[in-house]
Amino acid sequence: QVQLAESGGGSVQAGGSLRLSCAVSGYTPDMPCMAWFRQAPGKERETVASLTRADTPYYSASVEGRFTISRDAAKSELYLQMSSLKAEDTAMYYCAALPRSSDYCGSFRKDRYNDWGQGTQVTVSS
């Protein structure tokens, strides 16, 4: 059974940093292509960052230069290092995985991701 579990969320002051993790289980033999999304109350879920099969990162304009997506395939973990946090970064953050056979690694289209974590809340105060 595929399971994605986010952790590392919390409450921080503007300008602070936070590191989110996503533990992946149920995939074999290797880690799927994954991405980070976020959703604020009353807003659509939006793509934050993604990784291609070659680990080339892509970022939304709103987080470029402040967030870093990475993964440790040996540990089956995905990460999102967030720095210079702003109040507008406040949201529930989700990790998601593409189907194993997908040719869309790095995609920003949320409808292409079929497995999702439960989310971890990030609250930034100013």
Backbone as a ProteinNet text record, in pm:
[ID]
protein_1_A
[PRIMARY]
QVQLAESGGGSVQAGGSLRLSCAVSGYTPDMPCMAWFRQAPGKERETVASLTRADTPYYSASVEGRFTISRDAAKSELYLQMSSLKAEDTAMYYCAALPRSSDYCGSFRKDRYNDWGQGTQVTVSS
[TERTIARY]
84.4	0	88.9	61.7	139	101.4	202.4	180.6	279.1	228.4	310.2	276.7	377.8	354.7	442.3	379.1	451.1	475.5	582.8	613.2	700	715.1	801.8	731.8	601.6	528.1	523.8	481.9	473.4	447.3	462.4	440.9	574	600.7	725.1	696.7	791	779.9	829	777.6	822.9	973.8	1035.3	1179.8	1246.5	1171.2	1224.3	1234	1277.6	1297.2	1228.2	1197.9	1134.4	1170.6	1188.8	1220.3	1111.3	1044.6	941.2	998.7	947.5	989	866.8	886.5	781.3	839.7	794	838.3	752.1	816.3	747	761.8	652.2	656	558.5	582	492.5	531.8	641.7	692.3	813.4	821.2	933.9	960.3	1087.9	1206	1259.9	1217.1	1273.1	1164.2	1208.1	1120	1051.1	924	854.4	889.9	849.8	865.7	764.7	810.6	727.2	732.3	640	631.2	567.6	581.9	517.5	408.3	297.4	184.7	144.4	64.6	11.7	-127.5	-205.1	-340.4	-374.3	-407.1	-451	-603.5	-663.2	-809.2	-873.8	-973.6	-1045.1	-974.3	-859.7	-783.7	-764.7	-734	-706	-569.8	-556.8	-427.3	-332	-212.9	-117.1	14.6	82	211.2	319.2	404.5	513.1	645.9	676.4	803.5	793.5	873.1	875.1	1016.3	1036.2	1164.3	1146.4	1236.3	1237.2	1304.3	1304.1	1368.2	1516.8	1575.5	1717.1	1742.3	1639.7	1648.3	1669.3	1625.7	1623.8	1502.1	1520.9	1407.8	1336	1206.3	1125.7	1046.8	1030.9	964.5	859.9	757.9	664.6	734.9	689.6	753	749.1	645.9	629.6	730.3	794.4	889.4	1031.1	1049.1	1181.1	1282	1394.5	1499.6	1487.7	1373.1	1351.9	1335.7	1279.6	1255	1348.5	1381	1462.6	1400.4	1372.1	1319	1433.8	1432.5	1535.3	1481.2	1555.5	1515.3	1636.2	1614.4	1714.1	1651.2	1684.8	1622.8	1653.6	1774	1812.3	1723.3	1677	1589.6	1442	1413.8	1277.3	1210.2	1280.2	1229.2	1241	1142.2	1138.6	1142.3	1210.3	1225.7	1187.7	1150.1	1128.2	1187.7	1301.5	1364.7	1308	1247.4	1182.9	1255.3	1296.5	1366.6	1298.5	1332.2	1273.9	1122.6	1062	918.4	838.3	727.8	638.1	500.8	420.6	286.3	205.5	227.6	154.2	194.6	298.1	336.1	251.4	170.8	84.6	-12.1	-8.8	-92.2	-70.7	-156.3	-132.3	-44.2	66.2	159.8	147.8	142.1	124.9	236.5	279.5	365.1	279.1	320	243.4	336.5	289.4	368.5	295.2	370.8	317.6	308.3	223.6	222.1	359.4	392.1	524.2	560.8	465.1	490.4	477.6	455.9	433	554.7	526.8	630.7	634.6	564.7	548.2	622.6	736.5	818.1	849.9	832.5	854.5	730.4	619.9	496.1	441.9	383.1	316.3	165.6	116.2	-26.9	-66.2	-145.1	-181.1	-266.4	-340.3	-425.6	-347.5	-218.3	-134.9	-80.2	-92.4	-41.9	-153.5	-126.9	-232.9	-220.5	-109.6	-93.1	-53.7	-122.2	-103.8	-86.7	-9.4	3	-112.8	-112.5	-221.7	-204.3	-85.7	-57.7	5	82	138.8	121.9	72.9	39.1	161.5	173.3	277.1	208.1	238.4	179.9	291.4	288.8	391.4	327.5	374.9	321.5	411	350.9	425	391.8
-117.8	0	124	216.7	339	433.1	486.6	583.3	698.5	819.8	939.8	1012.6	1049	1111.4	1234.5	1351.4	1476.6	1502.4	1574.3	1616.4	1741.1	1807.3	1923.1	2057.4	2058	2182.9	2242.6	2366.9	2434.7	2581.9	2656.1	2800.1	2872.4	2963.6	3040.1	3186.3	3271	3412.5	3440.3	3546.3	3586.5	3602.1	3553.5	3556.5	3430.4	3346.1	3223.1	3112.2	2995.8	2880.1	2757.2	2664.6	2540.5	2435.3	2312.4	2202.9	2096.9	2073.1	1972	1842.5	1731.9	1601.3	1521.6	1431.4	1341.4	1202	1114.9	976.4	896.5	819	743.3	594.5	523.4	378.8	315.2	189.1	116.9	119	182.8	186.9	95	25.2	-64	-72.9	-80.3	-79.7	57.4	159.8	291.6	395.3	514.9	624	683.7	720.2	780.4	928.1	985.6	1129	1200.3	1304.3	1366.9	1518.9	1580.8	1726.1	1771.4	1898.5	1961.8	2056.3	2054.1	2141.8	2209.7	2313.9	2377.9	2431.5	2444.2	2495.3	2579.6	2704.1	2795	2793.5	2827.3	2828.4	2914.9	2859.8	2933.4	2944.3	2881	2888	2749.9	2747.5	2622.7	2569.4	2438.6	2378.9	2417.1	2461.5	2506	2430.7	2421.7	2355	2447.8	2394.4	2470.8	2438.6	2310.4	2267	2122.9	2087.3	1950.8	1911	1782.3	1728	1640.4	1654.9	1565.9	1436	1339.3	1210.9	1228.2	1331.3	1360.3	1454.8	1479.9	1566.5	1713	1753.7	1895.4	1957.9	2062.3	2121.4	2229.1	2238.9	2346.3	2408.5	2541.7	2613.6	2709.9	2733.1	2838.7	2971.8	3072.9	3203.8	3259.6	3225.4	3280.8	3227.7	3114.6	3057	3048.7	3077.1	3071	3152.5	3091	3158.3	3146.6	3099.2	3086	2941	2857.5	2717.3	2628.2	2513.5	2415.2	2277.3	2212.6	2076.8	1979.5	1869.6	1768.1	1634	1528.8	1397.7	1312.2	1215.3	1116.1	982.6	932.8	810.4	690.2	687.2	576.8	569.8	685	691.8	699.8	707.1	724	845.4	957.6	1080.1	1197.8	1281.5	1405	1520.8	1627.9	1741.2	1872.6	1967.6	2104.4	2196.4	2255.5	2351.9	2489.2	2551.9	2680.6	2786	2892.7	3001.8	3133.7	3237	3370.1	3361.2	3289.3	3265.3	3394.1	3398.5	3512.1	3468.1	3563.6	3532.1	3460.4	3496.9	3435.2	3290.9	3242.5	3102.1	3013.9	3074.8	3000	2913	2783.3	2689	2548.9	2457.4	2315.9	2268	2205.2	2157.9	2007.8	1965.5	1825.8	1777.7	1655.6	1592.2	1497.5	1474	1388.3	1315.1	1201.8	1118.3	1089.6	1082.3	1044.3	893.1	843.1	698.8	651.9	528.3	473.9	487.6	467.7	469.3	607.6	709	842.9	898.7	971.3	1041.1	1188.6	1224.2	1364.1	1405.5	1345.7	1388.6	1536.9	1609	1752.8	1832.7	1764.5	1831.3	1918.1	2032	2119	2096	2002.5	1974.3	1878.8	1928	1847.9	1727.5	1733.9	1622.1	1501.8	1516.2	1404.8	1323.7	1378	1310	1228.5	1102.1	1013.2	966.4	996.2	961.5	1086.1	1108	1229.1	1197.6	1281.6	1271.1	1340.3	1336.3	1395.7	1545.4	1595.5	1736.8	1772.5	1880	1934	2085.5	2141.7	2283.4	2369.9	2474.9	2575.7	2709.3	2772.1	2901.2	3001.8	3110.6	3213.4	3341.6	3390.5	3512.1	3630.6	3746.9	3867.9	3979.1
0	0	0	-89.7	-100.4	13.2	77.8	184.4	173	184.8	187.9	316.6	392.9	522.6	539.5	539	558.2	706.4	733.8	869.3	863.4	976	984.2	983.9	967.3	969.5	1108.4	1115.1	1242.6	1224	1331	1329.7	1343.8	1251.8	1254.1	1224.9	1260.2	1230.1	1088.8	1029.8	897.1	895.8	789	777.5	828	894	948.8	846.3	892.9	806.6	863.6	775.1	813.6	709.8	753.2	662.3	671.1	560.5	553.9	498.9	548.2	500.6	458.3	364.8	321	313.4	400	400.1	303.8	218.4	115	140.1	135.2	149.5	51.4	19.9	-68.5	-215	-247.9	-384.2	-394.8	-503.4	-528.1	-676.6	-717.9	-632.3	-597.1	-669.6	-645.4	-619	-586.9	-549.8	-672.3	-661.9	-775.3	-790.8	-902.7	-920.5	-831.9	-763.3	-662.8	-669.4	-597.7	-594.5	-463.7	-435.1	-320.5	-367.1	-296.1	-322.5	-192.7	-203.2	-83.7	-111.2	-4.9	-16.9	104.6	79.7	184.2	188.8	303	313.7	206	139.1	36.9	-96	-109.5	-233.7	-294.7	-423.2	-491.7	-449.9	-454.7	-427.8	-541.2	-505.8	-604.8	-593.2	-705.2	-709.1	-655.2	-570.9	-511.2	-577.6	-587.7	-644.2	-689.4	-788	-838.6	-876.2	-891.8	-933.1	-1055.9	-1152.8	-1267.1	-1227.8	-1320.1	-1293.9	-1267.5	-1328.4	-1309.8	-1193.1	-1112.6	-994.5	-1029.5	-1146.8	-1179.7	-1113.5	-1033.3	-963.1	-1043.3	-1020.1	-1075.8	-962.2	-966.7	-859.6	-913.3	-833.1	-866	-846.5	-917.6	-908.5	-766.7	-691.7	-558.5	-456.9	-486	-391.3	-446.5	-572.8	-636.4	-556.6	-527.4	-453.7	-303.6	-255.7	-112.1	-67.9	-155.4	-123.4	-204.1	-148.7	-217.5	-202	-314.5	-312.4	-336	-265.7	-282.1	-235.7	-261.5	-214.4	-181.8	-97.5	-64.6	-100.7	-218.3	-267.1	-177.9	-121.4	-34.6	89.1	134.6	251.8	214.1	85	34.9	99.6	96	156.2	60.7	62.6	-14	85.3	48.1	138.8	72.3	154.9	109.8	215.1	182.9	271.1	239.4	337.3	318.7	400.8	335	400.8	366.6	442.4	421.3	409.4	501.1	494.9	509.6	436.8	437	484.5	527	573.1	465.2	339.9	230.7	202.8	270.9	260.2	351.3	435	526.1	447.1	472.3	398.5	453.3	409.2	432	317.1	350.1	249.6	231	105.3	70.6	-21.1	-2.1	-101	-182.4	-305.1	-394	-489.2	-539	-628.1	-757.8	-864.9	-994.6	-1005.5	-1094.7	-1119.9	-1162.9	-1132.2	-1162.5	-1310	-1398.2	-1541.3	-1604.9	-1525.2	-1577.2	-1650.9	-1759.1	-1833.7	-1796.8	-1690.5	-1654.6	-1528.5	-1502	-1389.7	-1402.8	-1294	-1295.7	-1328.3	-1358.4	-1395.2	-1282.6	-1320.2	-1224.7	-1224.2	-1303.4	-1308.8	-1197.7	-1103.3	-987.4	-1020.9	-1132.9	-1169.6	-1220.4	-1240.6	-1283.5	-1166.1	-1046.7	-927.7	-864.9	-839.2	-793.2	-648.5	-584	-443.2	-365.4	-254	-174.9	-27.6	40.1	183.3	252	383.3	460.9	482.7	456.7	471.2	604	604.2	726.6	722.8	831.6	835.3	858.8	778.7	796.1	819	930	962.5	985.7	910	919.2	970	1082	1141.6	1110	1098.8	1068.6	1165.8
[MASK]
++++++++++++++++++++++++++++++++++++++++++++++++++++++++++++++++++++++++++++++++++++++++++++++++++++++++++++++++++++++++++++++

